[in-house]
Coordinates of C-alpha atoms in Angstrom, one line a residue:
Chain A
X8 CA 0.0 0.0 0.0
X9 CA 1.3 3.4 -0.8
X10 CA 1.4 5.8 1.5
X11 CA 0.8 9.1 -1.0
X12 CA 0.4 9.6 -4.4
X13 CA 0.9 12.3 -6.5
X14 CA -1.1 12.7 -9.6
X15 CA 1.2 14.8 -12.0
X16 CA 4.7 16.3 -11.7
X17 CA 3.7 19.6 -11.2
X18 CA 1.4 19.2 -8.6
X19 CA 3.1 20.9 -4.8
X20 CA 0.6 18.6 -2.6
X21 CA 0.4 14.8 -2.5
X22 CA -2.7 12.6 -1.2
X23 CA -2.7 10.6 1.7
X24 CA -3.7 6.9 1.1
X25 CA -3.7 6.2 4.6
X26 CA -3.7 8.4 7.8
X27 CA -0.1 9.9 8.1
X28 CA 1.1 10.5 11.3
X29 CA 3.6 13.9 12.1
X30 CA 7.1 12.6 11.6
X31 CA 6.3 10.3 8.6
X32 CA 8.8 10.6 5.8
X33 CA 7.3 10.9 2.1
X34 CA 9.7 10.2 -0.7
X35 CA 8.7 11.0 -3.8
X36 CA 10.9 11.2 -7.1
X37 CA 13.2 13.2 -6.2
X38 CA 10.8 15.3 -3.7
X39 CA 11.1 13.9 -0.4
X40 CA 8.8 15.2 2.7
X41 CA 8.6 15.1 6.3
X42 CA 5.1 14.9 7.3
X43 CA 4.6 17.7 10.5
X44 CA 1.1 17.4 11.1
X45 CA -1.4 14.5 11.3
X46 CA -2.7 14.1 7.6
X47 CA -6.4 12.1 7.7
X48 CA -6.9 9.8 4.5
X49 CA -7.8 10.9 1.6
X50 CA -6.4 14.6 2.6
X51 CA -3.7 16.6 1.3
X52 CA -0.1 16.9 2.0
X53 CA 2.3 20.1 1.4
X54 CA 5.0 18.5 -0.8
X55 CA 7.1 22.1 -0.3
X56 CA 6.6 25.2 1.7
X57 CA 3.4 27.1 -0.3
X58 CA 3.0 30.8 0.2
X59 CA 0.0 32.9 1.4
X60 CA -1.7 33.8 -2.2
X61 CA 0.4 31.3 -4.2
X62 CA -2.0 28.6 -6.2
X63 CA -2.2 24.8 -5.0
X64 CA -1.8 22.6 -7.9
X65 CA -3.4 19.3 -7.9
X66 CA -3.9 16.9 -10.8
X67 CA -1.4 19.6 -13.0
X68 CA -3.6 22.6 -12.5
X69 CA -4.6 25.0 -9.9
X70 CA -7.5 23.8 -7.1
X71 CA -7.3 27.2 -5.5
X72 CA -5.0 29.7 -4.0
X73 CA -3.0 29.6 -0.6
X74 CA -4.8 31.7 2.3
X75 CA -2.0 31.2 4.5
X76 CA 1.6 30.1 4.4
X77 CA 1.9 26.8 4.1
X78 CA 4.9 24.3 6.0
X79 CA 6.2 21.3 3.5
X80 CA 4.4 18.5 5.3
X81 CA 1.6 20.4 6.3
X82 CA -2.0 19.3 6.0
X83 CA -3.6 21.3 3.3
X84 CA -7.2 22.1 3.4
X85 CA -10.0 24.6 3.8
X86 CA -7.7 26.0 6.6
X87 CA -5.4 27.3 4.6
X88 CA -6.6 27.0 1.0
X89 CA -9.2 28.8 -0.6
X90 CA -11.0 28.3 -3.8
X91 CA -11.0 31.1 -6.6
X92 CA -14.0 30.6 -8.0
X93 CA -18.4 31.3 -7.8
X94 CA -17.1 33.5 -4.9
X95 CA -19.9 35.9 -5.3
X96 CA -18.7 36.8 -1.0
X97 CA -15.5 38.4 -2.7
X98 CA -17.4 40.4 -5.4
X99 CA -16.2 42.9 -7.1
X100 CA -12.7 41.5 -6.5
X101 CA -13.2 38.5 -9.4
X102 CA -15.8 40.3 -11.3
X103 CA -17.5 38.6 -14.1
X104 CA -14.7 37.7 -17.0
X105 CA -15.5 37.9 -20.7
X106 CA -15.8 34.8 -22.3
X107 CA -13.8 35.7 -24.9
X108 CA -11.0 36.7 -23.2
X109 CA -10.2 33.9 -21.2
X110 CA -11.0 31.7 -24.1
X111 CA -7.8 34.1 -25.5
X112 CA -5.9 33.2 -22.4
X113 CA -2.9 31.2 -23.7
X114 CA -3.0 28.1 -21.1
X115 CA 0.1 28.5 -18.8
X116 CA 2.3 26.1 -17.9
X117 CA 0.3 24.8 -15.2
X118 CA -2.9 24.4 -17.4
X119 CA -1.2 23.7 -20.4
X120 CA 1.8 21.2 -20.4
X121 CA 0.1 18.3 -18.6
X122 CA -4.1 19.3 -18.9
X123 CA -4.8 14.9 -19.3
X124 CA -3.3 14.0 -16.1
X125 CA -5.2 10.7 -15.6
X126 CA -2.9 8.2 -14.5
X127 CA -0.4 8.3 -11.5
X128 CA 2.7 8.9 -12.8
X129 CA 4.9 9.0 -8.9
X130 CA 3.6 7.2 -6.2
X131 CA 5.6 6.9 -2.7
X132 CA 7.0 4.1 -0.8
Chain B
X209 CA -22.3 -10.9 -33.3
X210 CA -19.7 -9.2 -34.9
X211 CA -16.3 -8.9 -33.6
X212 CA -16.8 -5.3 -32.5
X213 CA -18.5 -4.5 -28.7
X214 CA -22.0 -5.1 -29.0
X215 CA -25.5 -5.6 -26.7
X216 CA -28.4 -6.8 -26.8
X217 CA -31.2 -4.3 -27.4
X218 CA -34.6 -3.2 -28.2
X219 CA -34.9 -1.3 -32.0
X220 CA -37.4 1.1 -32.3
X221 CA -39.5 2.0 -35.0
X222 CA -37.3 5.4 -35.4
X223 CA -33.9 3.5 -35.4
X224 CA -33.0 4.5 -32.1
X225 CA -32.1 1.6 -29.5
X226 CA -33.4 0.9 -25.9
X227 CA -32.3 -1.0 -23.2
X228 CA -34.9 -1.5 -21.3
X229 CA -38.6 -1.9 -22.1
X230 CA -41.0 0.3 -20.4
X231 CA -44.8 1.0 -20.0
X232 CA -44.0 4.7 -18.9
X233 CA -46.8 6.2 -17.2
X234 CA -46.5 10.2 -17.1
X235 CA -48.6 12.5 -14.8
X236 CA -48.6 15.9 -16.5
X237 CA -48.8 17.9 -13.2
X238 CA -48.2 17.0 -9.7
X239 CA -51.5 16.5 -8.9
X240 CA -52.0 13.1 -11.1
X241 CA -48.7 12.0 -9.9
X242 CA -50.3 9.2 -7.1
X243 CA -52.9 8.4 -9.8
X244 CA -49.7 7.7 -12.1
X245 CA -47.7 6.3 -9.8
X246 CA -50.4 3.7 -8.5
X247 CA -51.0 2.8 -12.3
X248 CA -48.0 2.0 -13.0
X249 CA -47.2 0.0 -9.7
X250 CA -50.2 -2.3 -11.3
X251 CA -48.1 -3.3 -14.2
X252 CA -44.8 -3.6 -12.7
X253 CA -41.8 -4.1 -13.4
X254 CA -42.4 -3.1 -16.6
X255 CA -44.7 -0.2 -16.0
X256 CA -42.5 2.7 -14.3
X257 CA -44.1 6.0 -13.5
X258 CA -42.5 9.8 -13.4
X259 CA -44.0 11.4 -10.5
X260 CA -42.8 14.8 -10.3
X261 CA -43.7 18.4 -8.2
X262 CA -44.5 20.3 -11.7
X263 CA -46.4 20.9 -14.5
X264 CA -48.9 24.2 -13.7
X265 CA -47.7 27.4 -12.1
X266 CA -45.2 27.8 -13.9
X267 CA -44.0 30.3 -16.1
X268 CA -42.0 30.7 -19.4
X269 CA -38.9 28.7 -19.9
X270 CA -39.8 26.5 -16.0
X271 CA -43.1 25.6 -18.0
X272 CA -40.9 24.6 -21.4
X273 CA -38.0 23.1 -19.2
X274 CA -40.9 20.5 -17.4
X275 CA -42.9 20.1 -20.7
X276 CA -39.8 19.7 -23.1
X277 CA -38.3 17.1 -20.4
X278 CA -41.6 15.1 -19.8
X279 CA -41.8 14.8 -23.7
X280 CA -38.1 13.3 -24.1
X281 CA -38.9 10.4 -21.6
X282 CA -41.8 9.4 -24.0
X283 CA -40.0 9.7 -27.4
X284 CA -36.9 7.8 -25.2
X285 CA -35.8 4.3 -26.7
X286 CA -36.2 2.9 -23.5
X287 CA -39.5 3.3 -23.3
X288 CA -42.0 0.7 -25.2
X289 CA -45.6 2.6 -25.2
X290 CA -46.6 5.4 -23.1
X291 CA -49.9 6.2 -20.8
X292 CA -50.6 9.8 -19.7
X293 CA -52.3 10.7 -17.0
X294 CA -53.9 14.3 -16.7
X295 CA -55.7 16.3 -14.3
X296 CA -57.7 17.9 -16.9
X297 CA -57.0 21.6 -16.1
X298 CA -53.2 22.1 -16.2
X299 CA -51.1 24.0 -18.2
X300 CA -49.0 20.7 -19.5
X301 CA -50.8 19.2 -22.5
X302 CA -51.3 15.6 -22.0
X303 CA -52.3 15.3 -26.1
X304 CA -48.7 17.1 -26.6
X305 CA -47.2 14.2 -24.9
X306 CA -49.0 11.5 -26.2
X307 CA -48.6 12.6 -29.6
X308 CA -44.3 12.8 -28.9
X309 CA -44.6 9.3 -28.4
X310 CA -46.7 8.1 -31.2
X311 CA -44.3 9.8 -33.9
X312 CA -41.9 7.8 -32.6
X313 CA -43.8 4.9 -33.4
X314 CA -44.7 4.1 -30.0
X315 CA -48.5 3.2 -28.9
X316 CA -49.7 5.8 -26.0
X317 CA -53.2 6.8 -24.5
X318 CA -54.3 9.6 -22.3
X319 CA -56.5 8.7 -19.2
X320 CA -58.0 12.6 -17.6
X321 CA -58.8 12.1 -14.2
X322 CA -61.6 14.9 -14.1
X323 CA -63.1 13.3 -17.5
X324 CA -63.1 9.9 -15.8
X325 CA -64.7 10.4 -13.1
X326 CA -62.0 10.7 -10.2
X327 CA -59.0 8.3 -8.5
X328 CA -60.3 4.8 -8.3
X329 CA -62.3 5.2 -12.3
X330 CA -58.8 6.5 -13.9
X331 CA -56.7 4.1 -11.9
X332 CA -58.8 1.5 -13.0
X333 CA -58.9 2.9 -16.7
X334 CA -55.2 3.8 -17.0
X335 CA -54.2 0.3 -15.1
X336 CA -56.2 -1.8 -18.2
X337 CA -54.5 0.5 -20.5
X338 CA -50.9 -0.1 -18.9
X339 CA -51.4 -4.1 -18.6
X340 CA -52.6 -3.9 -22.2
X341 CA -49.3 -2.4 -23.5
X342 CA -47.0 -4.3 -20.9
X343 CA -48.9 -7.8 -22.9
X344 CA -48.0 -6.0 -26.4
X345 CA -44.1 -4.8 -25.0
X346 CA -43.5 -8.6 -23.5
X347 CA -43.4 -10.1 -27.7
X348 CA -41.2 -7.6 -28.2
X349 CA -37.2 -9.6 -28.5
X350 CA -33.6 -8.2 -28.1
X351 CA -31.8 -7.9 -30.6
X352 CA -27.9 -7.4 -31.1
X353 CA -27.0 -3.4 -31.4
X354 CA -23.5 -2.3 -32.3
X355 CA -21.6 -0.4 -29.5
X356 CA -21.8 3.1 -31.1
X357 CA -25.8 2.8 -30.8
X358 CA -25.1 3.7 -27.2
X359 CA -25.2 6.9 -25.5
X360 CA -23.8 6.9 -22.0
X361 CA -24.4 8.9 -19.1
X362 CA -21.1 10.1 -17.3
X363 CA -22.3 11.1 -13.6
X364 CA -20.4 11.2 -9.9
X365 CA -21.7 12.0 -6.4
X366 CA -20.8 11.6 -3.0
X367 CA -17.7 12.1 -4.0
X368 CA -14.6 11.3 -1.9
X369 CA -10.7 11.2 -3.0
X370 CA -11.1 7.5 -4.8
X371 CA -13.5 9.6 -7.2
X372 CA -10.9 11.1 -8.7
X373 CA -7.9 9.0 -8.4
X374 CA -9.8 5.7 -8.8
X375 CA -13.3 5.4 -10.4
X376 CA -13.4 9.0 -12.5
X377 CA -10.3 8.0 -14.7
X378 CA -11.8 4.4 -14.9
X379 CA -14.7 5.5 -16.3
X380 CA -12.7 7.8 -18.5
X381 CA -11.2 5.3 -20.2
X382 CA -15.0 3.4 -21.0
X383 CA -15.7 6.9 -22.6
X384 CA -12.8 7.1 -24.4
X385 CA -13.4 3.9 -25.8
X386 CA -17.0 3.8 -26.3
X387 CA -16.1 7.4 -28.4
X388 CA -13.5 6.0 -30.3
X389 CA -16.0 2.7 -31.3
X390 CA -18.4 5.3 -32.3
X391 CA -20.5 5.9 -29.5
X392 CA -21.7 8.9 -27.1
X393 CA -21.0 9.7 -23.6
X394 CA -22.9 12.7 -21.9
X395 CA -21.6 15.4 -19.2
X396 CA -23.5 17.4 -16.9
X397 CA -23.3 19.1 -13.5
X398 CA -21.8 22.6 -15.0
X399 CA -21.0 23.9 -11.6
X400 CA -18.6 20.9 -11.2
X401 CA -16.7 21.5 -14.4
X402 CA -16.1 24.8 -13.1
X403 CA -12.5 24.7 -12.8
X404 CA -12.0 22.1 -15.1
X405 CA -13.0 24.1 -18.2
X406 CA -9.8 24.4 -20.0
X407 CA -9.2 20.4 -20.0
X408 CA -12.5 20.1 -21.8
X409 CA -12.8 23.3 -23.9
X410 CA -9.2 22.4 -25.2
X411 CA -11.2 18.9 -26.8
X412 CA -13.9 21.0 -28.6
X413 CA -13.7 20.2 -32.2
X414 CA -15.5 23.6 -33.1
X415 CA -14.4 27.1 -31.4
X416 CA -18.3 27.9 -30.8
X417 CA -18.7 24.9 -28.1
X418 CA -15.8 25.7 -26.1
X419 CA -17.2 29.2 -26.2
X420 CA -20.6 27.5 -25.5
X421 CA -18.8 26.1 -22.9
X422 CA -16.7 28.9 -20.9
X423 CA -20.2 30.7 -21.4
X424 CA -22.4 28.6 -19.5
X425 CA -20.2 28.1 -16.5
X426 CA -20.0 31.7 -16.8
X427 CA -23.4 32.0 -16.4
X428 CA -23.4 29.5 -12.9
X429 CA -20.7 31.4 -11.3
X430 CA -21.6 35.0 -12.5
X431 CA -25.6 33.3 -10.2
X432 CA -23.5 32.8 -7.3
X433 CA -22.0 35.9 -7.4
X434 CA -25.2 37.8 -8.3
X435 CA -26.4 36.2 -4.9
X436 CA -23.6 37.1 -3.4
X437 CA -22.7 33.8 -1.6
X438 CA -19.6 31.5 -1.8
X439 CA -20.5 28.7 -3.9
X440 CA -18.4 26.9 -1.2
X441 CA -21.8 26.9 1.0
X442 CA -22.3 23.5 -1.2
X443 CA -19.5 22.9 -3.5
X444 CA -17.7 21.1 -2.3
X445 CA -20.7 19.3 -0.3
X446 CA -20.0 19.1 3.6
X447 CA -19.6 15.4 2.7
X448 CA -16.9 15.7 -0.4
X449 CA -15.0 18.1 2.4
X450 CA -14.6 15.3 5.3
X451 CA -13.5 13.3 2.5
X452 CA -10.3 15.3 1.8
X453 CA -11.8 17.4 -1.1
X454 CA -11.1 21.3 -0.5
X455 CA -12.1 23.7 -3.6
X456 CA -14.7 22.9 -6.3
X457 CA -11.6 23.3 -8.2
X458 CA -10.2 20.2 -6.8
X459 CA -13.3 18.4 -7.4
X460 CA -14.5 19.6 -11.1
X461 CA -10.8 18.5 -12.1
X462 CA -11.3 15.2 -10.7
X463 CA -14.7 14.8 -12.1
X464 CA -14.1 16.0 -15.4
X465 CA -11.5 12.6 -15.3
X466 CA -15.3 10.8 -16.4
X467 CA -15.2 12.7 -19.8
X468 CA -12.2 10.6 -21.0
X469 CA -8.6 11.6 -21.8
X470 CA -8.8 12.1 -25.8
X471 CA -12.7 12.2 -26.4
X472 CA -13.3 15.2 -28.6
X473 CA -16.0 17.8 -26.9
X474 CA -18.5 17.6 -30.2
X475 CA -21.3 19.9 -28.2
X476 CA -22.7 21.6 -25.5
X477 CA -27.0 21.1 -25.0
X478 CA -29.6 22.3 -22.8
X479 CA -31.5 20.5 -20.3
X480 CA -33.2 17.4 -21.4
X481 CA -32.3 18.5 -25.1
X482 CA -31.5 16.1 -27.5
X483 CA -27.8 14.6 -27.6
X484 CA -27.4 14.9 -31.1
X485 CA -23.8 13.8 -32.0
X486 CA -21.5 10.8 -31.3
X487 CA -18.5 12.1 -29.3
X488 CA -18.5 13.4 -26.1
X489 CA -21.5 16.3 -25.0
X490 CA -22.0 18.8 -22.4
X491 CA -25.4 19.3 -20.7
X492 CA -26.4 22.2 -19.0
X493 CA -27.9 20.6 -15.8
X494 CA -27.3 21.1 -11.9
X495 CA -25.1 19.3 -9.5
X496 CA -27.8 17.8 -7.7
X497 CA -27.5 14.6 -8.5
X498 CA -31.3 13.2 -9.6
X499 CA -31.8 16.5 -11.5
X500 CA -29.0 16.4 -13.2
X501 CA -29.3 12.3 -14.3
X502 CA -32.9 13.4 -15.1
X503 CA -31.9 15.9 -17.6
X504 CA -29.1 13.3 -18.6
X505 CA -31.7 10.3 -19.7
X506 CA -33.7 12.9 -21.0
X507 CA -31.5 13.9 -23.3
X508 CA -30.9 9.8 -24.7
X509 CA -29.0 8.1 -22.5
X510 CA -29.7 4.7 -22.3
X511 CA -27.2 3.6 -19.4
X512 CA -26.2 5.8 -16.4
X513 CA -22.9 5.5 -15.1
X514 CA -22.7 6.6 -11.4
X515 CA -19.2 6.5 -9.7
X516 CA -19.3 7.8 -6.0
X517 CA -16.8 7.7 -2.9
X518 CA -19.0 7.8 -0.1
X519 CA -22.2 5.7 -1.6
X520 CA -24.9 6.7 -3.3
X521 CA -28.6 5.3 -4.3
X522 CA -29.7 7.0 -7.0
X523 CA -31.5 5.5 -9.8
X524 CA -33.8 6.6 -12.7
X525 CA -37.6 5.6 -14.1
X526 CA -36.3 4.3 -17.3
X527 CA -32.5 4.1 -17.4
X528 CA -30.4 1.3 -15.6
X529 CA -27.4 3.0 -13.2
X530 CA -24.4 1.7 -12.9
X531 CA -23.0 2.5 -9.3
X532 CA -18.8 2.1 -9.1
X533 CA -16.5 3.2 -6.1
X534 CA -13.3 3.4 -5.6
X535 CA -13.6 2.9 -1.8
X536 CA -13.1 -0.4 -0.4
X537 CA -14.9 0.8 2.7
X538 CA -18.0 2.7 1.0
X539 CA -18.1 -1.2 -1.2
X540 CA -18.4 -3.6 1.7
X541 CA -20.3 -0.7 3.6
X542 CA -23.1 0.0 1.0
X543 CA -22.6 -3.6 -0.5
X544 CA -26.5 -2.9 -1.4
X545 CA -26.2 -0.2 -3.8
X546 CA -22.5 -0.2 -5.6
X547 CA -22.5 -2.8 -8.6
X548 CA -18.3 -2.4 -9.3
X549 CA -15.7 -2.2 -7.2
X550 CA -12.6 -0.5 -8.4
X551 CA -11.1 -0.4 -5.1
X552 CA -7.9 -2.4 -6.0
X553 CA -6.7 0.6 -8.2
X554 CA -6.3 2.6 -4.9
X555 CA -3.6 -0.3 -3.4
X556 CA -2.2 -1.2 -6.5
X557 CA -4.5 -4.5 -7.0
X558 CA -5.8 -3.5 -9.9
X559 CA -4.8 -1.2 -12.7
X560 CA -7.1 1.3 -14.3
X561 CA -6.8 -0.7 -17.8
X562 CA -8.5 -3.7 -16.3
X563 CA -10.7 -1.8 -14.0
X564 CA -11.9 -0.3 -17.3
X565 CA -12.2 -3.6 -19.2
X566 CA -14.4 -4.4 -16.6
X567 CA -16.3 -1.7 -16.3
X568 CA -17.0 -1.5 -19.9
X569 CA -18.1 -5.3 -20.1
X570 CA -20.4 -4.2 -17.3
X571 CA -21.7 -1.7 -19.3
X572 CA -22.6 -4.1 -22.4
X573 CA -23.8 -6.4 -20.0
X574 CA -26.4 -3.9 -18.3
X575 CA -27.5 -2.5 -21.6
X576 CA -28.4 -6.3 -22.4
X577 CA -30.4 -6.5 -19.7
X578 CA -28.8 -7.1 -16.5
X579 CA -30.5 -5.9 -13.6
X580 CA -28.5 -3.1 -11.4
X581 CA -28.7 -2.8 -7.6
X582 CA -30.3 0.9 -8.0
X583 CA -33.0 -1.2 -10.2
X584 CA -33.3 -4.6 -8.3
X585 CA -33.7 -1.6 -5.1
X586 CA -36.4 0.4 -6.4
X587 CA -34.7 3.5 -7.1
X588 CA -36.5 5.2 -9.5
X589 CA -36.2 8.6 -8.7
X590 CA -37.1 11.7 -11.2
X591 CA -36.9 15.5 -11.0
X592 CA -36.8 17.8 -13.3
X593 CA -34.7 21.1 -13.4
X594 CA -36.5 24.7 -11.9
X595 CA -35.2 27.8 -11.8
X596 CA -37.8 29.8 -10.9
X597 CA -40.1 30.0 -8.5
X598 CA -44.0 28.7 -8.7
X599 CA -46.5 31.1 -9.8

């Protein structure tokens, strides 16, 4: 049984298979990670330090934006990540965008390089 | 048979396919639904009814939405012959109904409760009527139906991590299959692509549909913030949240794993609306799950895929769901209700190629005829899309 898995290279948070206790040491490629908190199942791990406002990638594209700064081996989750979008409690601050213009948006690397990530491609001991 | 996938089906007088064969017994407003419902408990298992909570005070595109929908379950190839049961003063029009089935070559009568006389004299009217076609529907006989003929319908709920690492991409590679064989697989639940937009809208074959696309999830989050509430009040769901899922980000990218890897995104349809092309479609329906595998069905689908983390019962009036996990707990757990278990991709027991092979026999196998746990259950359940309120 693995004990994390990380879902495409770019991603900076692995998910726990199994509850990870503080302490716990994640290698992965050539990323390895001390786990500092308790990480339940099925949760995510920091696989680096994250800062406040920085995105969270997950599956090669971004599931939301830091809202605080976050440890390598931290537990990531609505504590300290925060989605971007149908936030109509942050209006005007992500106002409405034209379609066309983000249909203009070249995809970055994040969206672009790896937007099929279906299988595992790093798994860790 | 032919060395390509194939099942065994019913082919209807319009060249479509089914995969069941129902006596569908539709109330046009809320107020024949128990009459509807009763009748078509009398022929069972082959009668099935569509109760629903519409059909009069409604206004403009509600009214359309609950008409146009109530219309595609009678013209649907899984449905044999058709009784409708009115009230007698709504605003749905029974004869409307009726006559969407018979040009597809299906027989269908209209019982009116008010005309009849009251419950027990249209029970009793619509119940001959039911048995009658049920007698005419059992001669009917299966016949084999290339793959291609199918149109599948891609749907997750209660979802947990496992949907996306697990039982998503499996069911991504059935669609990318079944849409390279010729098929059609169907998306919904726009507020759960949300996020996700740019893996799909990258597969549109035309510019318009991904702009169809990035326009209608527009249109769900510029709601949200018209309301002025975080969408995260419900997505992710309280349940999705304990289960390690954090944004709606994190869950629309996992979701959109049903849609397949390669499938091309050939269009983008309203509720309940006709899937028109082979490929891979986007429907405009709600997350809620029965709404939005009502629109779904309505739209063609003749098999449901359902994955789900947590377990889920959901089934439908006329269409067979398929329930999957990816949770080895949710599949001993809710034993009852999950029909494939793709837990073993999740400890390295299984691969996601085999899981898929599986789930894909499972498929042909159900559109044959097999029996699924949401159908052996019971669960029927129907509801049609509203966006406004009754009038």
């Amino acid at each position: 049984m693995k004990a994390a898995l990380v879902i495409s290279h770019q991603d900076n948070v692995a998910t726990a298979l199994e509850a990870l206790e503080p302490g716990r040491r994640l290698e992965i490629g050539q990323v390895a990670v001390t786990v500092v908190e308790a990480i339940p199942s099925g949760h995510k791990v920091a696989l680096g330090p994250i800062a406040a406002g920085a995105p969270v990638i997950k599956y090669g594209s971004p599931i939301g934006l830091a809202s605080a700064d976050i440890a390598a081996g931290a537990h990531v989750h609505t504590h300290n990540l925060s989605s971007s979008r149908g936030r109509g409690d942050l209006q005007p601050a992500s106002g409405p965008r034209d379609p066309q213009t983000r249909l203009a948006e070249p995809p970055d690397d994040l969206n672009g390089a790896d937007r099929a990530p279906a299988s595992p491609t790093r798994r860790t001991e | 048979m032919t060395a390509r996938p194939a099942f065994q089906g019913y082919r209807r007088p319009d060249g479509r396919v089914g995969t069941r064969n129902h006596v569908l017994v539709v109330p046009t407003v809320i107020c024949s639904s128990v009459v509807a419902e009763r009748i078509a408990a009398a022929a069972a298992p082959v009668g099935t009814a569509l109760p629903h909570l519409a059909g009069c005070g409604q206004l403009g595109p509600d009214m359309r939405v609950t008409h146009d929908t109530l219309a595609a379950y009678c013209r649907h190839p899984n449905v044999g012959a058709v009784v409708v049961v009115a009230l007698g003063c709504e605003q749905v029009v029974a004869q409307m109904l009726a006559e969407a089935a018979r040009r597809h070559g299906k027989p269908a009568e209209i019982v009116a409760i008010q005309s009849e006389g009251g419950t027990i004299r249209a029970t009793e009217k619509g119940t001959r009527i039911a048995r009658s076609f049920a007698g005419l529907l059992a001669d009917q006989e299966r016949e084999w139906c290339d793959v291609s003929e199918l149109v599948l319908s891609l749907k997750c709920g209660g979802s947990d991590y496992t949907s996306g690492l697990a039982s998503n991409p499996t069911l991504g590679r059935v669609t990318d299959q079944l849409v390279e064989l010729g098929g059609s697989a169907v998306l919904g639940e726009i507020a759960e692509i949300m996020g996700a937009e740019h893996v799909l809208a990258a597969r549109a074959t035309r510019e318009s549909t991904a702009a169809h696309l990035i326009q209608i999830i527009g249109r769900v989050e510029t709601e949200a913030r018209s309301l002025g509430l975080d969408i995260r009040g419900t997505q992710p769901s309280p349940g999705n949240i304990r289960g390690g899922l954090t944004t709606i980000e994190e869950k629309s990218l996992g979701a959109t794993h049903k849609g397949g890897e390669r499938a091309p995104l050939e269009d983008v349809v309203g509720y309940a609306a006709p899937i028109a092309r082979k490929g891979l479609t986007v429907m405009d329906t709600p997350g809620l799950d029965v709404e939005s595998v009502t629109g779904m069905v309505g739209g063609g689908a003749q098999v449901v895929v359902f994955t789900t983390g947590l377990g889920t019962p959901t089934g439908n009036p006329i269409a067979p769901v398929i329930k999957v996990t990816g949770n080895a707990r949710t599949a001993r757990q809710m034993a009852d209700n999950i029909d494939l278990d793709v837990s073993g991709i999740m400890d390295d027991t299984d691969t996601l190629d085999a899981a898929a092979e599986r789930m894909f026999a499972e498929v042909l196998a159900v559109a044959s005829g097999k029996q699924t746990t949401a159908e052996v259950l019971g669960h029927r359940e129907f509801a049609i899309h509203r966006r406004n309120p009754t009038i």
